[in-house]
Amino acid sequence: MVADQSFSSLAEALQGLEIPVSISDSLALIEVPYVSFEGYEQKGQLVIHQNLAEEVTALFQELYKQWFPIYKMVPLVAYGWDDVASMADNNTSAFNYRHIIATDLLSNHALGRAIDINPLQNPYYARNGKVYPAGAVHDPTVPGTLHKDSSAVTLFKEKGWTWLGDRDTYKDYQHFEKL
Ligand SMILES: [Zn+2]
């Protein structure tokens, strides 16, 4: 588990990563409010495509108003860019320069155009039969869970985001993306 950490600049939040300048130049570090599972007001940080920064800030402000709880929100650099470790820590995040798990396709997270919310409540049931994070269970009655009738899902969809909890061939309940 990683302690809550905050970063003072985008460069700091991208440390240790070798990525094309075209990618790093397109990103922004944003700070958004959220409510913790214990009901406390918190601030979290996301690295996101700069064209989505304003919209994503507004979306998380709305989730906060709706009192949708978020476990934690720390940029992936705090996990040494290890998505599995971040998911196991139930961390909400956006940018990570990585492939889609078990494929050689670059994920939309690598463009800063995808967000994963509360992975432990919203697991990824991959095509290879594995569940990420390991042992996670999707139970729509648990707060912080995304499901087809949740207002959080409606909120993102209204802004043109795709939710991968809707897929037929696999379910990635934690994942929203907008290209
Ligand atoms: Zn994702």
Tab-separated table of N, CA and C and ligand atoms in Angstrom:
chain	number	residue	atom	x	y	z
A	1	MET	N	0.841	-1.201	0.000
A	1	MET	CA	0.000	0.000	0.000
A	1	MET	C	0.872	1.246	0.000
A	2	VAL	N	0.441	2.219	-0.782
A	2	VAL	CA	1.189	3.459	-0.939
A	2	VAL	C	0.486	4.561	-0.158
A	3	ALA	N	1.269	5.345	0.579
A	3	ALA	CA	0.675	6.459	1.325
A	3	ALA	C	0.141	7.502	0.353
A	4	ASP	N	-0.833	8.254	0.798
A	4	ASP	CA	-1.321	9.353	-0.039
A	4	ASP	C	-0.162	10.300	-0.307
A	5	GLN	N	0.025	10.607	-1.569
A	5	GLN	CA	1.138	11.451	-1.963
A	5	GLN	C	0.586	12.479	-2.910
A	6	SER	N	1.134	13.681	-2.914
A	6	SER	CA	0.721	14.615	-3.949
A	6	SER	C	1.960	15.170	-4.629
A	7	PHE	N	1.778	15.597	-5.843
A	7	PHE	CA	2.889	16.038	-6.684
A	7	PHE	C	2.654	17.494	-7.073
A	8	SER	N	3.759	18.260	-7.135
A	8	SER	CA	3.597	19.703	-7.321
A	8	SER	C	3.634	20.113	-8.786
A	9	SER	N	4.013	19.183	-9.661
A	9	SER	CA	4.041	19.534	-11.083
A	9	SER	C	3.811	18.284	-11.920
A	10	LEU	N	3.449	18.512	-13.185
A	10	LEU	CA	3.273	17.388	-14.105
A	10	LEU	C	4.583	16.611	-14.252
A	11	ALA	N	5.701	17.349	-14.369
A	11	ALA	CA	7.004	16.687	-14.538
A	11	ALA	C	7.270	15.718	-13.385
A	12	GLU	N	6.916	16.136	-12.181
A	12	GLU	CA	7.115	15.295	-11.010
A	12	GLU	C	6.212	14.056	-11.072
A	13	ALA	N	5.002	14.249	-11.594
A	13	ALA	CA	4.037	13.145	-11.681
A	13	ALA	C	4.334	12.206	-12.854
A	14	LEU	N	5.351	12.562	-13.671
A	14	LEU	CA	5.735	11.696	-14.801
A	14	LEU	C	7.125	11.107	-14.620
A	15	GLN	N	7.685	11.276	-13.424
A	15	GLN	CA	9.056	10.822	-13.182
A	15	GLN	C	9.249	9.337	-13.438
A	16	GLY	N	10.416	9.014	-14.004
A	16	GLY	CA	10.774	7.617	-14.186
A	16	GLY	C	10.197	6.997	-15.436
A	17	LEU	N	9.571	7.802	-16.260
A	17	LEU	CA	8.902	7.271	-17.445
A	17	LEU	C	9.550	7.865	-18.690
A	18	GLU	N	9.844	7.007	-19.662
A	18	GLU	CA	10.342	7.525	-20.936
A	18	GLU	C	9.213	7.446	-21.938
A	19	ILE	N	8.707	8.593	-22.299
A	19	ILE	CA	7.557	8.636	-23.215
A	19	ILE	C	7.796	9.696	-24.277
A	20	PRO	N	7.146	9.562	-25.431
A	20	PRO	CA	7.304	10.580	-26.473
A	20	PRO	C	6.885	11.957	-25.958
A	21	VAL	N	7.607	12.977	-26.420
A	21	VAL	CA	7.292	14.358	-26.009
A	21	VAL	C	5.860	14.710	-26.401
A	22	SER	N	5.409	14.143	-27.527
A	22	SER	CA	4.038	14.429	-27.970
A	22	SER	C	3.019	13.985	-26.930
A	23	ILE	N	3.364	12.931	-26.180
A	23	ILE	CA	2.464	12.465	-25.123
A	23	ILE	C	2.587	13.368	-23.896
A	24	SER	N	3.812	13.563	-23.419
A	24	SER	CA	3.958	14.354	-22.179
A	24	SER	C	3.440	15.782	-22.364
A	25	ASP	N	3.611	16.334	-23.573
A	25	ASP	CA	3.123	17.693	-23.836
A	25	ASP	C	1.599	17.776	-23.870
A	26	SER	N	0.942	16.634	-23.997
A	26	SER	CA	-0.525	16.662	-24.119
A	26	SER	C	-1.228	16.432	-22.786
A	27	LEU	N	-0.433	16.204	-21.721
A	27	LEU	CA	-1.033	15.833	-20.439
A	27	LEU	C	-1.140	17.012	-19.469
A	28	ALA	N	-1.984	16.854	-18.475
A	28	ALA	CA	-2.119	17.844	-17.411
A	28	ALA	C	-2.258	17.111	-16.082
A	29	LEU	N	-1.780	17.750	-15.020
A	29	LEU	CA	-1.979	17.237	-13.650
A	29	LEU	C	-3.101	18.054	-13.029
A	30	ILE	N	-4.176	17.375	-12.626
A	30	ILE	CA	-5.293	18.102	-12.025
A	30	ILE	C	-5.533	17.617	-10.593
A	31	GLU	N	-6.119	18.499	-9.810
A	31	GLU	CA	-6.479	18.156	-8.437
A	31	GLU	C	-7.994	18.249	-8.318
A	32	VAL	N	-8.609	17.213	-7.782
A	32	VAL	CA	-10.070	17.198	-7.673
A	32	VAL	C	-10.482	16.784	-6.263
A	33	PRO	N	-11.670	17.246	-5.834
A	33	PRO	CA	-12.172	16.835	-4.529
A	33	PRO	C	-12.834	15.470	-4.619
A	34	TYR	N	-12.789	14.737	-3.543
A	34	TYR	CA	-13.592	13.520	-3.475
A	34	TYR	C	-13.929	13.236	-2.017
A	35	VAL	N	-14.909	12.350	-1.827
A	35	VAL	CA	-15.256	11.948	-0.468
A	35	VAL	C	-14.756	10.520	-0.266
A	36	SER	N	-14.098	10.289	0.868
A	36	SER	CA	-13.516	8.976	1.134
A	36	SER	C	-14.603	7.993	1.564
A	37	PHE	N	-14.244	6.727	1.654
A	37	PHE	CA	-15.198	5.718	2.109
A	37	PHE	C	-15.623	5.961	3.566
A	38	GLU	N	-14.808	6.710	4.309
A	38	GLU	CA	-15.164	7.033	5.693
A	38	GLU	C	-15.978	8.321	5.769
A	39	GLY	N	-16.238	8.931	4.600
A	39	GLY	CA	-17.054	10.143	4.586
A	39	GLY	C	-16.278	11.434	4.779
A	40	TYR	N	-14.954	11.394	4.620
A	40	TYR	CA	-14.150	12.599	4.743
A	40	TYR	C	-13.902	13.240	3.383
A	41	GLU	N	-13.852	14.572	3.385
A	41	GLU	CA	-13.507	15.294	2.159
A	41	GLU	C	-12.004	15.174	1.923
A	42	GLN	N	-11.628	14.824	0.716
A	42	GLN	CA	-10.219	14.626	0.371
A	42	GLN	C	-9.914	15.352	-0.931
A	43	LYS	N	-8.611	15.512	-1.194
A	43	LYS	CA	-8.176	15.994	-2.509
A	43	LYS	C	-7.359	14.891	-3.151
A	44	GLY	N	-7.615	14.654	-4.438
A	44	GLY	CA	-6.832	13.670	-5.160
A	44	GLY	C	-6.256	14.286	-6.419
A	45	GLN	N	-5.310	13.592	-7.032
A	45	GLN	CA	-4.699	14.081	-8.270
A	45	GLN	C	-4.837	13.048	-9.375
A	46	LEU	N	-5.040	13.550	-10.585
A	46	LEU	CA	-5.103	12.701	-11.781
A	46	LEU	C	-4.203	13.307	-12.840
A	47	VAL	N	-3.532	12.455	-13.625
A	47	VAL	CA	-2.842	12.897	-14.832
A	47	VAL	C	-3.748	12.508	-15.990
A	48	ILE	N	-4.139	13.509	-16.772
A	48	ILE	CA	-5.183	13.320	-17.781
A	48	ILE	C	-4.814	14.124	-19.030
A	49	HIS	N	-5.378	13.780	-20.179
A	49	HIS	CA	-5.153	14.593	-21.379
A	49	HIS	C	-5.647	16.007	-21.124
A	50	GLN	N	-4.856	16.998	-21.542
A	50	GLN	CA	-5.212	18.381	-21.196
A	50	GLN	C	-6.547	18.814	-21.795
A	51	ASN	N	-6.946	18.215	-22.925
A	51	ASN	CA	-8.240	18.570	-23.519
A	51	ASN	C	-9.414	18.094	-22.668
A	52	LEU	N	-9.142	17.146	-21.775
A	52	LEU	CA	-10.203	16.602	-20.925
A	52	LEU	C	-10.138	17.140	-19.495
A	53	ALA	N	-9.124	17.955	-19.210
A	53	ALA	CA	-8.857	18.361	-17.822
A	53	ALA	C	-10.049	19.079	-17.187
A	54	GLU	N	-10.595	20.036	-17.907
A	54	GLU	CA	-11.701	20.825	-17.358
A	54	GLU	C	-12.931	19.941	-17.126
A	55	GLU	N	-13.215	19.118	-18.122
A	55	GLU	CA	-14.393	18.253	-18.034
A	55	GLU	C	-14.255	17.225	-16.913
A	56	VAL	N	-13.070	16.643	-16.797
A	56	VAL	CA	-12.861	15.622	-15.756
A	56	VAL	C	-12.937	16.259	-14.369
A	57	THR	N	-12.415	17.460	-14.228
A	57	THR	CA	-12.527	18.179	-12.952
A	57	THR	C	-14.001	18.365	-12.593
A	58	ALA	N	-14.797	18.785	-13.555
A	58	ALA	CA	-16.234	18.995	-13.316
A	58	ALA	C	-16.936	17.678	-12.980
A	59	LEU	N	-16.552	16.599	-13.662
A	59	LEU	CA	-17.166	15.294	-13.391
A	59	LEU	C	-16.888	14.843	-11.953
A	60	PHE	N	-15.654	15.008	-11.497
A	60	PHE	CA	-15.335	14.580	-10.137
A	60	PHE	C	-15.950	15.519	-9.094
A	61	GLN	N	-16.109	16.792	-9.442
A	61	GLN	CA	-16.827	17.698	-8.535
A	61	GLN	C	-18.271	17.239	-8.370
A	62	GLU	N	-18.852	16.750	-9.468
A	62	GLU	CA	-20.232	16.266	-9.423
A	62	GLU	C	-20.319	14.968	-8.609
A	63	LEU	N	-19.362	14.045	-8.818
A	63	LEU	CA	-19.345	12.813	-8.003
A	63	LEU	C	-19.236	13.153	-6.518
A	64	TYR	N	-18.430	14.153	-6.242
A	64	TYR	CA	-18.270	14.617	-4.856
A	64	TYR	C	-19.608	15.117	-4.303
A	65	LYS	N	-20.313	15.933	-5.103
A	65	LYS	CA	-21.628	16.452	-4.684
A	65	LYS	C	-22.615	15.325	-4.438
A	66	GLN	N	-22.501	14.278	-5.269
A	66	GLN	CA	-23.406	13.129	-5.118
A	66	GLN	C	-22.961	12.202	-3.973
A	67	TRP	N	-21.829	12.541	-3.345
A	67	TRP	CA	-21.285	11.768	-2.236
A	67	TRP	C	-20.958	10.337	-2.675
A	68	PHE	N	-20.458	10.215	-3.912
A	68	PHE	CA	-19.980	8.920	-4.423
A	68	PHE	C	-18.578	8.712	-3.841
A	69	PRO	N	-18.377	7.698	-3.000
A	69	PRO	CA	-17.087	7.572	-2.327
A	69	PRO	C	-15.981	7.022	-3.242
A	70	ILE	N	-14.783	7.545	-3.017
A	70	ILE	CA	-13.600	7.084	-3.746
A	70	ILE	C	-12.544	6.722	-2.705
A	71	TYR	N	-11.920	5.573	-2.897
A	71	TYR	CA	-11.004	5.062	-1.878
A	71	TYR	C	-9.740	5.907	-1.786
A	72	LYS	N	-9.062	6.084	-2.915
A	72	LYS	CA	-7.900	6.971	-2.959
A	72	LYS	C	-7.603	7.359	-4.397
A	73	MET	N	-6.793	8.406	-4.583
A	73	MET	CA	-6.535	8.918	-5.925
A	73	MET	C	-5.132	9.514	-6.000
A	74	VAL	N	-4.189	8.684	-6.410
A	74	VAL	CA	-2.776	9.079	-6.446
A	74	VAL	C	-2.208	8.734	-7.830
A	75	PRO	N	-1.465	9.637	-8.472
A	75	PRO	CA	-0.885	9.319	-9.789
A	75	PRO	C	-0.014	8.051	-9.758
A	76	LEU	N	0.015	7.355	-10.882
A	76	LEU	CA	0.670	6.042	-10.993
A	76	LEU	C	2.165	6.067	-10.677
A	77	VAL	N	2.787	7.228	-10.779
A	77	VAL	CA	4.220	7.328	-10.470
A	77	VAL	C	4.474	6.830	-9.045
A	78	ALA	N	3.501	7.034	-8.147
A	78	ALA	CA	3.653	6.603	-6.748
A	78	ALA	C	3.733	5.085	-6.633
A	79	TYR	N	3.301	4.386	-7.670
A	79	TYR	CA	3.331	2.911	-7.691
A	79	TYR	C	4.414	2.389	-8.643
A	80	GLY	N	5.363	3.270	-9.003
A	80	GLY	CA	6.395	2.851	-9.945
A	80	GLY	C	5.800	2.403	-11.265
A	81	TRP	N	4.660	2.990	-11.645
A	81	TRP	CA	3.971	2.712	-12.914
A	81	TRP	C	3.466	1.275	-13.002
A	82	ASP	N	3.231	0.675	-11.827
A	82	ASP	CA	2.747	-0.710	-11.766
A	82	ASP	C	1.223	-0.703	-11.570
A	83	ASP	N	0.506	-0.953	-12.655
A	83	ASP	CA	-0.961	-0.881	-12.610
A	83	ASP	C	-1.550	-1.934	-11.683
A	84	VAL	N	-0.946	-3.116	-11.649
A	84	VAL	CA	-1.465	-4.184	-10.789
A	84	VAL	C	-1.377	-3.759	-9.319
A	85	ALA	N	-0.256	-3.117	-8.968
A	85	ALA	CA	-0.097	-2.632	-7.587
A	85	ALA	C	-1.102	-1.528	-7.273
A	86	SER	N	-1.318	-0.651	-8.232
A	86	SER	CA	-2.286	0.434	-8.049
A	86	SER	C	-3.693	-0.121	-7.861
A	87	MET	N	-4.065	-1.102	-8.685
A	87	MET	CA	-5.403	-1.702	-8.566
A	87	MET	C	-5.569	-2.419	-7.223
A	88	ALA	N	-4.518	-3.140	-6.824
A	88	ALA	CA	-4.581	-3.875	-5.556
A	88	ALA	C	-4.756	-2.918	-4.383
A	89	ASP	N	-4.281	-1.676	-4.554
A	89	ASP	CA	-4.387	-0.659	-3.512
A	89	ASP	C	-5.696	0.139	-3.653
A	90	ASN	N	-6.561	-0.311	-4.563
A	90	ASN	CA	-7.866	0.336	-4.807
A	90	ASN	C	-7.709	1.803	-5.178
A	91	ASN	N	-6.701	2.092	-5.979
A	91	ASN	CA	-6.385	3.465	-6.356
A	91	ASN	C	-7.098	3.873	-7.652
A	92	THR	N	-7.692	5.053	-7.626
A	92	THR	CA	-8.336	5.637	-8.813
A	92	THR	C	-7.289	6.424	-9.590
A	93	SER	N	-7.186	6.176	-10.897
A	93	SER	CA	-6.119	6.819	-11.671
A	93	SER	C	-6.512	6.961	-13.134
A	94	ALA	N	-5.689	7.712	-13.864
A	94	ALA	CA	-5.973	7.942	-15.285
A	94	ALA	C	-4.755	7.550	-16.133
A	95	PHE	N	-3.817	8.496	-16.351
A	95	PHE	CA	-2.690	8.218	-17.250
A	95	PHE	C	-1.760	7.129	-16.724
A	96	ASN	N	-1.420	6.220	-17.607
A	96	ASN	CA	-0.315	5.298	-17.391
A	96	ASN	C	0.129	4.829	-18.769
A	97	TYR	N	1.430	4.918	-19.039
A	97	TYR	CA	1.918	4.532	-20.366
A	97	TYR	C	2.074	3.021	-20.402
A	98	ARG	N	0.999	2.336	-20.804
A	98	ARG	CA	1.006	0.874	-20.730
A	98	ARG	C	0.100	0.269	-21.790
A	99	HIS	N	0.273	-1.039	-21.939
A	99	HIS	CA	-0.588	-1.798	-22.838
A	99	HIS	C	-1.849	-2.240	-22.111
A	100	ILE	N	-2.854	-2.624	-22.867
A	100	ILE	CA	-4.011	-3.279	-22.288
A	100	ILE	C	-3.520	-4.610	-21.731
A	101	ILE	N	-3.967	-4.961	-20.523
A	101	ILE	CA	-3.509	-6.195	-19.876
A	101	ILE	C	-3.680	-7.384	-20.807
A	102	ALA	N	-2.635	-8.211	-20.902
A	102	ALA	CA	-2.642	-9.444	-21.692
A	102	ALA	C	-2.774	-9.195	-23.189
A	103	THR	N	-2.405	-7.999	-23.646
A	103	THR	CA	-2.379	-7.717	-25.087
A	103	THR	C	-1.140	-6.874	-25.388
A	104	ASP	N	-0.866	-6.649	-26.688
A	104	ASP	CA	0.217	-5.721	-27.016
A	104	ASP	C	-0.341	-4.405	-27.567
A	105	LEU	N	-1.593	-4.128	-27.267
A	105	LEU	CA	-2.218	-2.885	-27.701
A	105	LEU	C	-1.997	-1.794	-26.649
A	106	LEU	N	-1.662	-0.598	-27.134
A	106	LEU	CA	-1.488	0.526	-26.225
A	106	LEU	C	-2.861	0.915	-25.667
A	107	SER	N	-2.930	1.003	-24.350
A	107	SER	CA	-4.199	1.349	-23.691
A	107	SER	C	-4.524	2.826	-23.892
A	108	ASN	N	-5.792	3.173	-23.820
A	108	ASN	CA	-6.165	4.588	-23.852
A	108	ASN	C	-5.687	5.324	-22.600
A	109	HIS	N	-5.299	4.577	-21.573
A	109	HIS	CA	-4.643	5.205	-20.413
A	109	HIS	C	-3.328	5.858	-20.853
A	110	ALA	N	-2.692	5.310	-21.876
A	110	ALA	CA	-1.409	5.831	-22.349
A	110	ALA	C	-1.566	7.188	-23.033
A	111	LEU	N	-2.787	7.532	-23.392
A	111	LEU	CA	-3.065	8.838	-23.993
A	111	LEU	C	-3.679	9.797	-22.968
A	112	GLY	N	-3.838	9.318	-21.751
A	112	GLY	CA	-4.495	10.139	-20.726
A	112	GLY	C	-5.980	10.291	-20.993
A	113	ARG	N	-6.537	9.332	-21.717
A	113	ARG	CA	-7.953	9.431	-22.091
A	113	ARG	C	-8.803	8.332	-21.459
A	114	ALA	N	-8.324	7.747	-20.391
A	114	ALA	CA	-9.090	6.713	-19.689
A	114	ALA	C	-8.895	6.891	-18.185
A	115	ILE	N	-9.937	6.564	-17.437
A	115	ILE	CA	-9.919	6.682	-15.972
A	115	ILE	C	-10.429	5.382	-15.375
A	116	ASP	N	-9.739	4.877	-14.349
A	116	ASP	CA	-10.199	3.710	-13.597
A	116	ASP	C	-10.621	4.172	-12.203
A	117	ILE	N	-11.846	3.817	-11.814
A	117	ILE	CA	-12.382	4.265	-10.527
A	117	ILE	C	-12.606	3.070	-9.590
A	118	ASN	N	-12.079	3.166	-8.368
A	118	ASN	CA	-12.259	2.143	-7.327
A	118	ASN	C	-12.126	0.718	-7.867
A	119	PRO	N	-10.937	0.299	-8.298
A	119	PRO	CA	-10.764	-1.034	-8.913
A	119	PRO	C	-11.259	-2.198	-8.051
A	120	LEU	N	-11.163	-2.056	-6.732
A	120	LEU	CA	-11.568	-3.174	-5.871
A	120	LEU	C	-13.088	-3.385	-5.899
A	121	GLN	N	-13.842	-2.297	-6.001
A	121	GLN	CA	-15.301	-2.413	-6.115
A	121	GLN	C	-15.721	-2.658	-7.565
A	122	ASN	N	-14.815	-2.288	-8.495
A	122	ASN	CA	-15.163	-2.322	-9.922
A	122	ASN	C	-14.108	-3.083	-10.715
A	123	PRO	N	-14.049	-4.404	-10.519
A	123	PRO	CA	-12.956	-5.175	-11.122
A	123	PRO	C	-13.044	-5.261	-12.642
A	124	TYR	N	-11.906	-5.648	-13.181
A	124	TYR	CA	-11.778	-5.901	-14.621
A	124	TYR	C	-11.791	-7.409	-14.818
A	125	TYR	N	-12.842	-7.915	-15.453
A	125	TYR	CA	-12.938	-9.338	-15.783
A	125	TYR	C	-12.417	-9.500	-17.206
A	126	ALA	N	-11.159	-9.875	-17.316
A	126	ALA	CA	-10.485	-9.887	-18.616
A	126	ALA	C	-10.889	-11.095	-19.453
A	127	ARG	N	-10.594	-11.002	-20.741
A	127	ARG	CA	-10.917	-12.095	-21.658
A	127	ARG	C	-10.148	-13.370	-21.312
A	128	ASN	N	-8.980	-13.186	-20.657
A	128	ASN	CA	-8.174	-14.367	-20.312
A	128	ASN	C	-8.707	-15.085	-19.062
A	129	GLY	N	-9.864	-14.630	-18.558
A	129	GLY	CA	-10.494	-15.311	-17.431
A	129	GLY	C	-10.040	-14.813	-16.068
A	130	LYS	N	-9.045	-13.916	-16.069
A	130	LYS	CA	-8.550	-13.412	-14.783
A	130	LYS	C	-9.353	-12.204	-14.315
A	131	VAL	N	-9.299	-11.961	-13.037
A	131	VAL	CA	-9.959	-10.804	-12.443
A	131	VAL	C	-8.881	-9.879	-11.876
A	132	TYR	N	-8.994	-8.585	-12.216
A	132	TYR	CA	-8.049	-7.579	-11.701
A	132	TYR	C	-8.828	-6.514	-10.958
A	133	PRO	N	-8.455	-6.177	-9.703
A	133	PRO	CA	-7.434	-6.841	-8.905
A	133	PRO	C	-7.905	-8.226	-8.447
A	134	ALA	N	-6.935	-9.091	-8.156
A	134	ALA	CA	-7.232	-10.477	-7.800
A	134	ALA	C	-8.188	-10.529	-6.606
A	135	GLY	N	-9.196	-11.369	-6.717
A	135	GLY	CA	-10.113	-11.586	-5.603
A	135	GLY	C	-11.233	-10.561	-5.499
A	136	ALA	N	-11.207	-9.525	-6.360
A	136	ALA	CA	-12.243	-8.488	-6.286
A	136	ALA	C	-13.586	-9.038	-6.759
A	137	VAL	N	-14.649	-8.504	-6.177
A	137	VAL	CA	-16.002	-8.931	-6.519
A	137	VAL	C	-16.839	-7.699	-6.847
A	138	HIS	N	-17.608	-7.780	-7.913
A	138	HIS	CA	-18.497	-6.666	-8.290
A	138	HIS	C	-19.845	-6.844	-7.612
A	139	ASP	N	-20.136	-5.994	-6.626
A	139	ASP	CA	-21.408	-6.067	-5.905
A	139	ASP	C	-22.062	-4.684	-5.938
A	140	PRO	N	-23.059	-4.499	-6.803
A	140	PRO	CA	-23.676	-3.173	-6.984
A	140	PRO	C	-24.277	-2.570	-5.717
A	141	THR	N	-24.452	-3.369	-4.654
A	141	THR	CA	-25.017	-2.802	-3.423
A	141	THR	C	-23.957	-2.089	-2.576
A	142	VAL	N	-22.687	-2.275	-2.926
A	142	VAL	CA	-21.605	-1.668	-2.142
A	142	VAL	C	-21.353	-0.235	-2.632
A	143	PRO	N	-21.291	0.758	-1.720
A	143	PRO	CA	-20.989	2.133	-2.130
A	143	PRO	C	-19.665	2.205	-2.901
A	144	GLY	N	-19.615	3.100	-3.889
A	144	GLY	CA	-18.408	3.241	-4.698
A	144	GLY	C	-18.356	2.287	-5.870
A	145	THR	N	-19.424	1.480	-6.010
A	145	THR	CA	-19.492	0.524	-7.116
A	145	THR	C	-20.205	1.157	-8.313
A	146	LEU	N	-19.653	0.916	-9.493
A	146	LEU	CA	-20.265	1.384	-10.744
A	146	LEU	C	-21.080	0.246	-11.341
A	147	HIS	N	-22.313	0.547	-11.697
A	147	HIS	CA	-23.158	-0.453	-12.354
A	147	HIS	C	-24.056	0.277	-13.336
A	148	LYS	N	-24.798	-0.473	-14.138
A	148	LYS	CA	-25.468	0.162	-15.275
A	148	LYS	C	-26.506	1.205	-14.869
A	149	ASP	N	-27.026	1.091	-13.655
A	149	ASP	CA	-28.037	2.053	-13.206
A	149	ASP	C	-27.461	3.131	-12.283
A	150	SER	N	-26.136	3.131	-12.068
A	150	SER	CA	-25.609	4.109	-11.107
A	150	SER	C	-25.522	5.490	-11.742
A	151	SER	N	-25.783	6.499	-10.923
A	151	SER	CA	-25.778	7.874	-11.442
A	151	SER	C	-24.382	8.278	-11.900
A	152	ALA	N	-23.357	7.692	-11.320
A	152	ALA	CA	-21.992	8.014	-11.748
A	152	ALA	C	-21.774	7.587	-13.208
A	153	VAL	N	-22.285	6.423	-13.559
A	153	VAL	CA	-22.150	5.945	-14.944
A	153	VAL	C	-22.930	6.850	-15.895
A	154	THR	N	-24.155	7.209	-15.499
A	154	THR	CA	-24.981	8.114	-16.317
A	154	THR	C	-24.270	9.441	-16.547
A	155	LEU	N	-23.668	9.953	-15.479
A	155	LEU	CA	-22.964	11.236	-15.530
A	155	LEU	C	-21.864	11.229	-16.600
A	156	PHE	N	-21.026	10.198	-16.590
A	156	PHE	CA	-19.942	10.105	-17.573
A	156	PHE	C	-20.497	9.907	-18.981
A	157	LYS	N	-21.498	9.050	-19.105
A	157	LYS	CA	-22.062	8.780	-20.438
A	157	LYS	C	-22.678	10.029	-21.050
A	158	GLU	N	-23.309	10.844	-20.212
A	158	GLU	CA	-23.922	12.086	-20.711
A	158	GLU	C	-22.889	13.016	-21.323
A	159	LYS	N	-21.635	12.881	-20.869
A	159	LYS	CA	-20.559	13.723	-21.404
A	159	LYS	C	-19.805	13.019	-22.536
A	160	GLY	N	-20.346	11.909	-22.992
A	160	GLY	CA	-19.754	11.250	-24.155
A	160	GLY	C	-18.679	10.224	-23.846
A	161	TRP	N	-18.586	9.830	-22.563
A	161	TRP	CA	-17.588	8.827	-22.188
A	161	TRP	C	-18.146	7.424	-22.411
A	162	THR	N	-17.254	6.502	-22.743
A	162	THR	CA	-17.618	5.095	-22.893
A	162	THR	C	-17.268	4.379	-21.598
A	163	TRP	N	-18.195	3.549	-21.127
A	163	TRP	CA	-17.970	2.767	-19.909
A	163	TRP	C	-17.817	1.301	-20.300
A	164	LEU	N	-16.714	0.672	-19.895
A	164	LEU	CA	-16.441	-0.702	-20.327
A	164	LEU	C	-17.101	-1.750	-19.430
A	165	GLY	N	-17.968	-1.295	-18.520
A	165	GLY	CA	-18.818	-2.234	-17.793
A	165	GLY	C	-20.000	-2.679	-18.642
A	166	ASP	N	-20.135	-2.047	-19.800
A	166	ASP	CA	-21.227	-2.330	-20.739
A	166	ASP	C	-20.885	-3.405	-21.762
A	167	ARG	N	-19.625	-3.815	-21.811
A	167	ARG	CA	-19.182	-4.711	-22.870
A	167	ARG	C	-19.784	-6.116	-22.725
A	168	ASP	N	-20.009	-6.788	-23.841
A	168	ASP	CA	-20.546	-8.150	-23.820
A	168	ASP	C	-19.450	-9.194	-23.625
A	169	THR	N	-18.292	-8.991	-24.271
A	169	THR	CA	-17.263	-10.025	-24.290
A	169	THR	C	-16.385	-10.011	-23.040
A	170	TYR	N	-16.316	-8.870	-22.355
A	170	TYR	CA	-15.588	-8.773	-21.106
A	170	TYR	C	-16.174	-7.598	-20.350
A	171	LYS	N	-15.855	-7.495	-19.064
A	171	LYS	CA	-16.347	-6.363	-18.264
A	171	LYS	C	-15.171	-5.672	-17.611
A	172	ASP	N	-15.072	-4.379	-17.808
A	172	ASP	CA	-14.066	-3.590	-17.106
A	172	ASP	C	-14.824	-2.483	-16.374
A	173	TYR	N	-15.380	-2.856	-15.227
A	173	TYR	CA	-16.316	-1.972	-14.524
A	173	TYR	C	-15.675	-0.664	-14.070
A	174	GLN	N	-14.364	-0.674	-13.845
A	174	GLN	CA	-13.690	0.514	-13.318
A	174	GLN	C	-13.402	1.569	-14.388
A	175	HIS	N	-13.546	1.196	-15.680
A	175	HIS	CA	-12.927	1.959	-16.772
A	175	HIS	C	-13.897	2.830	-17.587
A	176	PHE	N	-13.594	4.132	-17.624
A	176	PHE	CA	-14.244	5.070	-18.545
A	176	PHE	C	-13.194	5.595	-19.508
A	177	GLU	N	-13.591	5.855	-20.762
A	177	GLU	CA	-12.648	6.481	-21.695
A	177	GLU	C	-13.372	7.404	-22.645
A	178	LYS	N	-12.641	8.382	-23.125
A	178	LYS	CA	-13.181	9.334	-24.114
A	178	LYS	C	-12.070	9.697	-25.073
A	179	LEU	N	-12.285	9.416	-26.347
A	179	LEU	CA	-11.238	9.659	-27.350
A	179	LEU	C	-11.451	10.988	-28.065
B	1	ZN	ZN	-8.774	1.206	-17.374
